[in-house]
Amino acid sequence: MTSLKICGMTNSSHVRLAASKGVSMLGFILVPTSPRYCHPEHAGLYIRWLRQHYPQTKSVIVLVSDNPDDIRATHKTLSPDFIQWHTSLKADEFNRLHISGLIKVFSVQGLMTEADILAYEADYYLFDTYRKGQHGGTGRPFDWEWIPKSLMPKAIIAGGLRPKDILPLVSKYHPYAVDLNSTLEISRGIKSPARIEKAIRFWKKTATR
């Protein structure tokens, strides 16, 4: 079954809600300029709480950095299940960082080749819509055909997904995970519990397809 990732979590009650409903992955953005910024101390509390109470819900720390030492430090300090890494580093530099749970982010502008993606030795690959000067959370979709179908088992699809997009995306492409963020918000950085639950309902319908 395709996993559901909800990113940009900032509210403890929303974390509890999503975890209690079985959401697969929850993302915490450690980028101070983001409207969805989560302080590292709070992220650490969420990670420990999830591991204790809902270990099936995996934690994802989101970082924007071209310095591998930032990734190593966060991995050591917070011990998340995954680190979603937005970086402009070339593949050979990226691959020098030998830690588990890496998600390499690609900002999609057009057709992508399997070779270009697999040059990065990551556990999973997240595909989001390109927008100049913005790292994710664009609220804008891209053409899913731009992603090689052979890579869908390791693909996390983001880019303005709405709850109603989950069924057609999963039914046709079967990615590893779908990632919702800004479309679940009632204002920038503030999610709606009702929209979170709606996304979960659509996601659970994919189990019967």
Coordinates of N, CA and C in Angstrom, one line a residue:
M1 N 0.8 -1.2 0.0 CA 0.0 0.0 0.0 C 0.9 1.3 0.0
T2 N 0.5 2.2 -0.8 CA 1.3 3.5 -0.8 C 1.2 4.2 0.5
S3 N 2.3 4.7 1.0 CA 2.3 5.4 2.3 C 1.8 6.8 2.1
L4 N 1.3 7.4 3.2 CA 0.9 8.8 3.3 C 1.8 9.5 4.2
K5 N 2.4 10.6 3.6 CA 3.3 11.5 4.3 C 2.6 12.9 4.4
I6 N 2.5 13.4 5.6 CA 2.0 14.8 5.8 C 3.1 15.6 6.3
C7 N 3.5 16.6 5.6 CA 4.7 17.4 5.9 C 4.2 18.8 6.5
G8 N 5.2 19.5 7.1 CA 5.0 20.8 7.7 C 4.2 20.8 8.9
M9 N 4.4 19.8 9.8 CA 3.7 19.7 11.0 C 4.3 20.6 12.0
T10 N 3.4 21.4 12.7 CA 3.9 22.3 13.7 C 3.1 22.3 15.0
N11 N 2.0 21.5 15.0 CA 1.0 21.6 16.1 C 0.9 20.2 16.8
S12 N 1.1 20.1 18.1 CA 1.1 18.8 18.8 C -0.2 18.1 18.6
S13 N -1.3 18.8 18.6 CA -2.6 18.1 18.5 C -2.8 17.5 17.1
H14 N -2.2 18.2 16.1 CA -2.3 17.6 14.7 C -1.3 16.4 14.6
V15 N -0.2 16.5 15.3 CA 0.7 15.3 15.3 C 0.0 14.1 15.9
R16 N -0.7 14.3 17.0 CA -1.4 13.2 17.7 C -2.5 12.7 16.8
L17 N -3.3 13.6 16.2 CA -4.4 13.2 15.3 C -3.9 12.3 14.2
A18 N -2.9 12.8 13.5 CA -2.4 12.1 12.3 C -1.8 10.7 12.7
A19 N -1.0 10.7 13.8 CA -0.4 9.4 14.2 C -1.5 8.4 14.7
S20 N -2.5 8.9 15.4 CA -3.5 8.0 15.9 C -4.4 7.4 14.7
K21 N -4.4 8.1 13.6 CA -5.2 7.6 12.4 C -4.3 6.8 11.5
G22 N -3.0 6.6 11.9 CA -2.2 5.7 11.1 C -1.4 6.3 10.0
V23 N -1.3 7.6 9.9 CA -0.5 8.2 8.9 C 1.0 7.6 8.9
S24 N 1.5 7.4 7.7 CA 2.8 6.6 7.6 C 4.0 7.5 8.0
M25 N 4.0 8.8 7.6 CA 5.2 9.6 7.8 C 4.7 11.0 8.2
L26 N 5.4 11.7 9.1 CA 5.1 13.0 9.4 C 6.4 13.8 9.3
G27 N 6.3 15.0 8.6 CA 7.5 15.8 8.3 C 7.6 17.0 9.2
F28 N 8.8 17.3 9.6 CA 9.0 18.5 10.5 C 10.1 19.3 9.8
I29 N 9.8 20.6 9.5 CA 10.7 21.4 8.7 C 11.6 22.3 9.5
L30 N 12.9 22.0 9.5 CA 13.8 22.8 10.3 C 14.5 23.8 9.4
V31 N 13.7 24.6 8.8 CA 14.2 25.7 7.9 C 13.6 27.0 8.5
P32 N 14.3 27.8 9.2 CA 13.8 29.0 9.9 C 13.0 30.0 9.0
T33 N 13.3 30.0 7.7 CA 12.5 30.9 6.8 C 11.2 30.4 6.4
S34 N 10.9 29.1 6.7 CA 9.7 28.5 6.3 C 8.5 28.9 7.2
P35 N 7.3 29.2 6.6 CA 6.1 29.4 7.5 C 5.7 28.2 8.3
R36 N 6.3 27.1 7.9 CA 6.0 25.8 8.6 C 7.2 25.3 9.5
Y37 N 8.0 26.3 9.9 CA 9.2 26.0 10.7 C 8.8 25.3 12.0
C38 N 9.6 24.3 12.3 CA 9.5 23.6 13.6 C 10.8 23.7 14.3
H39 N 10.8 24.2 15.5 CA 12.1 24.3 16.2 C 12.7 23.0 16.5
P40 N 14.0 22.8 16.4 CA 14.6 21.5 16.6 C 14.2 20.8 17.9
E41 N 14.1 21.6 19.0 CA 13.7 21.0 20.3 C 12.3 20.4 20.2
H42 N 11.4 21.1 19.5 CA 10.1 20.6 19.4 C 10.1 19.4 18.5
A43 N 10.8 19.4 17.4 CA 10.9 18.2 16.5 C 11.4 17.0 17.3
G44 N 12.4 17.3 18.1 CA 13.0 16.2 18.9 C 11.9 15.6 19.9
L45 N 11.1 16.4 20.5 CA 10.0 15.9 21.3 C 9.0 15.1 20.5
Y46 N 8.7 15.6 19.3 CA 7.7 14.8 18.5 C 8.3 13.5 18.1
I47 N 9.6 13.5 17.7 CA 10.2 12.2 17.3 C 10.2 11.2 18.4
R48 N 10.6 11.6 19.6 CA 10.6 10.7 20.7 C 9.2 10.2 21.1
W49 N 8.2 11.1 21.0 CA 6.8 10.7 21.3 C 6.3 9.7 20.3
L50 N 6.6 10.0 19.0 CA 6.1 9.0 18.0 C 6.8 7.7 18.2
R51 N 8.0 7.6 18.5 CA 8.7 6.4 18.6 C 8.2 5.6 19.8
Q52 N 7.8 6.3 20.9 CA 7.2 5.6 22.1 C 5.8 5.2 21.9
H53 N 5.0 6.0 21.3 CA 3.5 5.8 21.2 C 3.0 5.3 19.9
Y54 N 3.6 5.7 18.8 CA 3.1 5.3 17.5 C 4.4 5.0 16.6
P55 N 5.1 3.9 16.9 CA 6.3 3.7 16.1 C 6.1 3.4 14.6
Q56 N 4.8 3.1 14.3 CA 4.5 2.8 12.8 C 4.5 4.1 12.0
T57 N 4.4 5.3 12.7 CA 4.5 6.6 12.1 C 5.9 7.1 12.1
K58 N 6.5 7.2 11.0 CA 7.9 7.5 10.9 C 8.1 9.0 10.8
S59 N 9.2 9.5 11.5 CA 9.5 10.9 11.5 C 10.4 11.3 10.3
V60 N 10.2 12.5 9.8 CA 11.0 13.0 8.7 C 11.4 14.4 9.0
I61 N 12.7 14.6 9.1 CA 13.2 16.0 9.3 C 13.6 16.6 7.9
V62 N 13.1 17.8 7.6 CA 13.3 18.4 6.4 C 14.4 19.5 6.5
L63 N 15.5 19.4 5.7 CA 16.6 20.3 5.8 C 16.9 20.9 4.4
V64 N 17.3 22.1 4.4 CA 17.9 22.8 3.2 C 19.3 23.1 3.5
S65 N 20.3 22.5 2.9 CA 21.7 22.7 3.2 C 22.6 22.1 2.1
D66 N 23.7 22.8 1.8 CA 24.7 22.2 1.0 C 25.9 21.7 1.8
N67 N 25.7 21.7 3.1 CA 26.8 21.2 4.0 C 26.4 19.9 4.6
P68 N 27.1 18.8 4.2 CA 26.8 17.5 4.8 C 26.9 17.4 6.3
D69 N 27.8 18.3 6.8 CA 27.9 18.3 8.3 C 26.6 18.7 9.0
D70 N 25.8 19.5 8.4 CA 24.5 19.8 8.9 C 23.6 18.6 9.0
I71 N 23.7 17.8 8.0 CA 22.9 16.5 8.0 C 23.4 15.5 9.0
R72 N 24.7 15.4 9.1 CA 25.3 14.5 10.1 C 24.9 14.9 11.5
A73 N 25.0 16.2 11.8 CA 24.7 16.8 13.1 C 23.2 16.5 13.5
T74 N 22.3 16.8 12.5 CA 20.9 16.6 12.8 C 20.6 15.1 13.0
H75 N 21.2 14.3 12.2 CA 21.0 12.8 12.3 C 21.4 12.3 13.7
K76 N 22.6 12.8 14.2 CA 23.1 12.4 15.5 C 22.3 13.0 16.6
T77 N 21.8 14.2 16.5 CA 21.1 14.9 17.6 C 19.7 14.4 17.8
L78 N 19.0 14.4 16.6 CA 17.5 14.1 16.7 C 17.2 12.6 16.4
S79 N 18.0 11.9 15.7 CA 17.8 10.5 15.3 C 16.4 10.3 14.6
P80 N 16.1 11.1 13.6 CA 14.8 10.8 12.9 C 14.9 9.6 12.1
D81 N 13.7 9.1 11.7 CA 13.7 7.9 10.8 C 14.2 8.3 9.4
F82 N 13.9 9.5 9.0 CA 14.4 10.0 7.7 C 14.8 11.4 7.7
I83 N 15.7 11.8 6.8 CA 16.0 13.2 6.6 C 15.8 13.5 5.1
Q84 N 14.9 14.4 4.9 CA 14.5 14.9 3.6 C 15.5 16.1 3.2
W85 N 16.3 15.9 2.3 CA 17.4 16.8 2.0 C 17.3 17.6 0.7
H86 N 17.0 18.9 0.9 CA 17.0 19.8 -0.3 C 18.5 20.3 -0.4
T87 N 19.1 20.0 -1.5 CA 20.5 20.4 -1.7 C 20.8 20.5 -3.1
S88 N 21.8 21.4 -3.4 CA 22.2 21.6 -4.8 C 23.5 20.8 -5.1
L89 N 24.0 20.1 -4.1 CA 25.2 19.3 -4.3 C 25.1 18.3 -5.4
K90 N 26.2 18.1 -6.1 CA 26.3 17.1 -7.1 C 26.3 15.7 -6.5
A91 N 26.0 14.7 -7.3 CA 25.8 13.4 -6.8 C 27.0 12.8 -6.1
D92 N 28.2 13.1 -6.6 CA 29.4 12.5 -6.0 C 29.6 13.1 -4.6
E93 N 29.2 14.4 -4.4 CA 29.3 15.0 -3.1 C 28.2 14.5 -2.2
F94 N 27.0 14.4 -2.7 CA 25.9 13.8 -1.9 C 26.2 12.4 -1.4
N95 N 26.8 11.6 -2.3 CA 27.1 10.2 -1.9 C 28.2 10.0 -0.9
R96 N 28.9 11.0 -0.6 CA 29.9 10.9 0.5 C 29.3 10.8 1.8
L97 N 28.0 11.2 1.9 CA 27.3 11.2 3.2 C 26.7 9.8 3.4
H98 N 27.3 9.0 4.2 CA 26.9 7.6 4.4 C 26.0 7.5 5.6
I99 N 24.8 7.9 5.6 CA 23.8 7.7 6.7 C 22.6 7.1 6.1
S100 N 21.8 6.4 6.9 CA 20.6 5.7 6.4 C 19.4 6.7 6.5
G101 N 18.4 6.4 5.8 CA 17.2 7.2 5.8 C 17.2 8.5 5.1
L102 N 18.0 8.6 4.0 CA 18.1 9.8 3.3 C 17.0 9.9 2.2
I103 N 16.3 11.0 2.1 CA 15.4 11.3 1.0 C 15.9 12.4 0.2
K104 N 16.3 12.2 -1.1 CA 16.8 13.2 -1.9 C 15.7 13.9 -2.6
V105 N 15.6 15.3 -2.6 CA 14.5 16.0 -3.1 C 15.0 16.5 -4.5
F106 N 14.0 16.4 -5.5 CA 14.2 16.9 -6.8 C 13.1 17.9 -7.1
S107 N 13.4 19.1 -7.5 CA 12.5 20.1 -8.0 C 12.2 19.9 -9.4
V108 N 11.0 19.5 -9.8 CA 10.7 19.0 -11.1 C 10.3 20.1 -12.0
Q109 N 11.0 20.2 -13.2 CA 10.7 21.2 -14.2 C 10.3 20.5 -15.5
G110 N 10.6 19.3 -15.7 CA 10.3 18.6 -16.9 C 10.6 17.1 -16.8
L111 N 10.7 16.4 -17.9 CA 11.0 15.0 -17.9 C 12.4 14.7 -17.2
M112 N 12.4 13.7 -16.4 CA 13.6 13.3 -15.7 C 14.0 11.9 -16.1
T113 N 15.4 11.7 -16.1 CA 15.8 10.4 -16.5 C 16.2 9.6 -15.3
E114 N 16.0 8.2 -15.4 CA 16.3 7.3 -14.4 C 17.8 7.5 -13.9
A115 N 18.7 7.6 -14.9 CA 20.1 7.7 -14.6 C 20.4 8.9 -13.7
D116 N 19.8 10.1 -14.1 CA 20.1 11.3 -13.3 C 19.6 11.2 -11.9
I117 N 18.5 10.5 -11.7 CA 18.0 10.3 -10.3 C 18.8 9.3 -9.5
L118 N 19.1 8.2 -10.1 CA 19.8 7.1 -9.4 C 21.2 7.4 -9.2
A119 N 21.7 8.5 -9.8 CA 23.1 8.9 -9.5 C 23.3 9.3 -8.0
Y120 N 22.1 9.7 -7.4 CA 22.1 10.0 -6.0 C 21.7 8.8 -5.2
E121 N 22.6 8.4 -4.3 CA 22.4 7.1 -3.5 C 21.6 7.4 -2.3
A122 N 20.3 7.5 -2.5 CA 19.4 7.8 -1.4 C 18.4 6.6 -1.2
D123 N 17.8 6.6 0.0 CA 16.8 5.5 0.2 C 15.5 5.8 -0.6
Y124 N 15.1 7.0 -0.7 CA 13.9 7.4 -1.5 C 14.2 8.7 -2.2
Y125 N 13.3 9.0 -3.1 CA 13.4 10.3 -3.9 C 12.1 11.0 -3.8
L126 N 12.1 12.3 -3.4 CA 10.9 13.1 -3.3 C 10.9 14.0 -4.5
F127 N 9.8 14.1 -5.2 CA 9.6 15.0 -6.3 C 8.6 16.0 -6.0
D128 N 9.0 17.3 -6.1 CA 8.2 18.4 -5.8 C 8.2 19.4 -7.0
T129 N 7.3 20.3 -7.1 CA 7.2 21.3 -8.2 C 8.3 22.3 -8.0
Y130 N 9.0 22.6 -9.1 CA 10.0 23.7 -9.1 C 9.3 25.0 -9.0
R131 N 9.9 25.9 -8.2 CA 9.5 27.3 -8.1 C 10.7 28.0 -7.6
K132 N 11.1 29.0 -8.4 CA 12.4 29.7 -8.1 C 12.3 30.3 -6.7
G133 N 13.4 30.0 -6.0 CA 13.6 30.6 -4.6 C 12.7 29.9 -3.6
Q134 N 12.1 28.8 -3.9 CA 11.2 28.1 -2.9 C 11.6 26.6 -2.8
H135 N 11.7 26.1 -1.6 CA 12.0 24.7 -1.4 C 10.7 24.0 -0.9
G136 N 9.9 23.5 -1.8 CA 8.7 22.8 -1.4 C 7.6 23.7 -0.9
G137 N 6.4 23.1 -0.7 CA 5.3 23.9 -0.2 C 4.7 24.9 -1.2
T138 N 4.9 24.6 -2.5 CA 4.5 25.5 -3.5 C 3.0 25.5 -3.7
G139 N 2.3 24.4 -3.4 CA 0.9 24.3 -3.6 C 0.6 24.1 -5.1
R140 N 1.6 23.8 -5.9 CA 1.4 23.7 -7.4 C 1.8 22.3 -7.8
P141 N 0.9 21.7 -8.7 CA 1.2 20.3 -9.1 C 2.2 20.3 -10.3
F142 N 2.7 19.1 -10.6 CA 3.5 18.9 -11.9 C 3.0 17.7 -12.5
D143 N 3.4 17.5 -13.8 CA 3.0 16.3 -14.5 C 3.6 15.0 -14.0
W144 N 2.9 14.1 -13.5 CA 3.4 12.9 -12.9 C 4.1 12.0 -13.9
E145 N 3.8 12.2 -15.2 CA 4.5 11.5 -16.3 C 5.9 11.8 -16.4
W146 N 6.4 12.9 -15.8 CA 7.8 13.3 -15.9 C 8.7 12.4 -15.1
I147 N 8.1 11.6 -14.2 CA 8.9 10.7 -13.3 C 8.9 9.4 -13.9
P148 N 10.1 8.8 -14.1 CA 10.2 7.4 -14.7 C 9.4 6.4 -13.9
K149 N 8.5 5.7 -14.5 CA 7.7 4.7 -13.8 C 8.5 3.7 -13.1
S150 N 9.6 3.3 -13.6 CA 10.5 2.3 -12.9 C 10.9 2.7 -11.5
L151 N 10.9 4.0 -11.3 CA 11.3 4.5 -10.0 C 10.2 4.8 -9.0
M152 N 9.0 4.5 -9.4 CA 7.8 4.8 -8.5 C 7.9 4.0 -7.2
P153 N 8.5 2.8 -7.1 CA 8.6 2.1 -5.8 C 9.5 2.9 -4.8
K154 N 10.3 3.8 -5.3 CA 11.1 4.6 -4.3 C 10.8 6.1 -4.4
A155 N 9.6 6.4 -5.0 CA 9.2 7.8 -5.2 C 8.2 8.3 -4.2
I156 N 8.5 9.5 -3.7 CA 7.5 10.2 -2.9 C 7.0 11.4 -3.7
I157 N 5.8 11.4 -4.0 CA 5.2 12.5 -4.9 C 4.6 13.6 -4.1
A158 N 5.1 14.8 -4.3 CA 4.6 16.0 -3.6 C 4.1 16.9 -4.7
G159 N 4.0 18.2 -4.4 CA 3.6 19.2 -5.4 C 2.1 19.5 -5.4
G160 N 1.6 20.2 -4.4 CA 0.3 20.7 -4.4 C -0.8 19.6 -4.4
L161 N -0.5 18.4 -4.0 CA -1.5 17.3 -3.9 C -2.6 17.7 -3.0
R162 N -3.8 17.4 -3.5 CA -5.0 17.6 -2.7 C -5.5 16.2 -2.3
P163 N -6.3 16.1 -1.2 CA -6.8 14.8 -0.9 C -7.5 14.0 -2.0
K164 N -8.2 14.7 -2.9 CA -8.9 14.0 -4.0 C -7.9 13.6 -5.1
D165 N -6.6 14.0 -5.0 CA -5.6 13.6 -6.0 C -5.0 12.2 -5.6
I166 N -5.2 11.8 -4.4 CA -4.5 10.6 -3.9 C -5.0 9.3 -4.7
L167 N -6.3 9.1 -4.9 CA -6.8 7.9 -5.5 C -6.3 7.8 -7.0
P168 N -6.4 8.9 -7.8 CA -6.0 8.7 -9.2 C -4.5 8.6 -9.3
L169 N -3.7 9.2 -8.4 CA -2.3 9.1 -8.4 C -1.8 7.7 -8.1
V170 N -2.4 7.2 -7.0 CA -2.0 5.9 -6.5 C -2.4 4.8 -7.5
S171 N -3.7 4.9 -8.0 CA -4.2 3.9 -8.9 C -3.4 3.7 -10.2
K172 N -2.9 4.8 -10.7 CA -2.2 4.7 -12.0 C -0.7 4.5 -11.8
Y173 N -0.1 5.2 -10.8 CA 1.4 5.2 -10.7 C 2.0 4.4 -9.6
H174 N 1.2 4.1 -8.5 CA 1.7 3.3 -7.4 C 3.0 3.8 -6.8
P175 N 3.1 5.0 -6.4 CA 4.4 5.5 -5.8 C 4.6 4.9 -4.4
Y176 N 5.8 5.0 -3.9 CA 6.0 4.6 -2.5 C 5.2 5.4 -1.6
A177 N 5.1 6.7 -1.8 CA 4.3 7.6 -0.9 C 3.8 8.8 -1.6
V178 N 2.7 9.3 -1.1 CA 2.2 10.6 -1.5 C 2.4 11.6 -0.3
D179 N 2.7 12.9 -0.7 CA 3.1 13.8 0.4 C 2.2 15.1 0.2
L180 N 1.4 15.3 1.3 CA 0.5 16.5 1.3 C 1.0 17.5 2.3
N181 N 0.9 18.8 2.0 CA 1.3 19.8 2.9 C 0.4 21.0 2.9
S182 N 0.7 21.9 1.9 CA 0.0 23.2 1.9 C -1.5 23.1 1.6
T183 N -1.9 22.1 0.9 CA -3.4 22.0 0.6 C -4.2 21.6 1.9
L184 N -3.5 21.2 2.9 CA -4.2 20.8 4.2 C -4.3 22.0 5.1
E185 N -3.9 23.2 4.7 CA -3.8 24.3 5.6 C -5.0 25.3 5.4
I186 N -5.3 25.9 6.5 CA -6.4 27.0 6.5 C -5.7 28.3 6.4
S187 N -4.4 28.4 6.7 CA -3.6 29.6 6.5 C -2.2 29.1 6.5
R188 N -1.3 29.9 6.0 CA 0.1 29.5 5.8 C 0.7 29.0 7.1
G189 N 1.1 27.7 7.1 CA 1.7 27.1 8.3 C 0.7 26.5 9.3
I190 N -0.6 26.7 9.1 CA -1.6 26.2 10.1 C -2.5 25.2 9.3
K191 N -2.5 24.0 9.8 CA -3.3 22.9 9.1 C -4.7 22.8 9.7
S192 N -5.6 22.3 9.0 CA -6.9 22.0 9.4 C -7.1 20.6 9.8
P193 N -7.5 20.3 11.0 CA -7.8 18.9 11.4 C -8.7 18.2 10.4
A194 N -9.8 18.9 10.0 CA -10.7 18.3 9.1 C -10.1 17.9 7.7
R195 N -9.2 18.8 7.2 CA -8.5 18.4 6.0 C -7.5 17.3 6.2
I196 N -6.9 17.2 7.3 CA -6.0 16.1 7.6 C -6.8 14.8 7.6
E197 N -8.0 14.8 8.2 CA -8.8 13.6 8.3 C -9.3 13.3 6.9
K198 N -9.6 14.3 6.1 CA -10.1 14.0 4.7 C -9.0 13.3 3.9
A199 N -7.8 13.8 4.0 CA -6.7 13.2 3.3 C -6.5 11.7 3.7
I200 N -6.7 11.5 5.0 CA -6.5 10.1 5.5 C -7.6 9.2 5.0
R201 N -8.8 9.7 4.9 CA -10.0 8.9 4.3 C -9.7 8.5 2.9
F202 N -9.3 9.5 2.1 CA -8.9 9.2 0.7 C -7.8 8.2 0.6
W203 N -6.8 8.4 1.4 CA -5.6 7.5 1.4 C -6.1 6.0 1.7
K204 N -6.9 5.9 2.8 CA -7.3 4.5 3.2 C -8.1 3.8 2.1
K205 N -8.8 4.6 1.2 CA -9.5 4.0 0.1 C -8.6 3.3 -0.9
T206 N -7.3 3.7 -0.9 CA -6.4 3.1 -1.9 C -6.1 1.7 -1.5
A207 N -6.3 1.3 -0.2 CA -6.0 -0.1 0.2 C -6.9 -1.1 -0.5
T208 N -8.1 -0.6 -1.0 CA -9.0 -1.5 -1.6 C -8.9 -1.5 -3.1
R209 N -8.0 -0.8 -3.6 CA -7.8 -0.7 -5.1 C -6.7 -1.7 -5.6

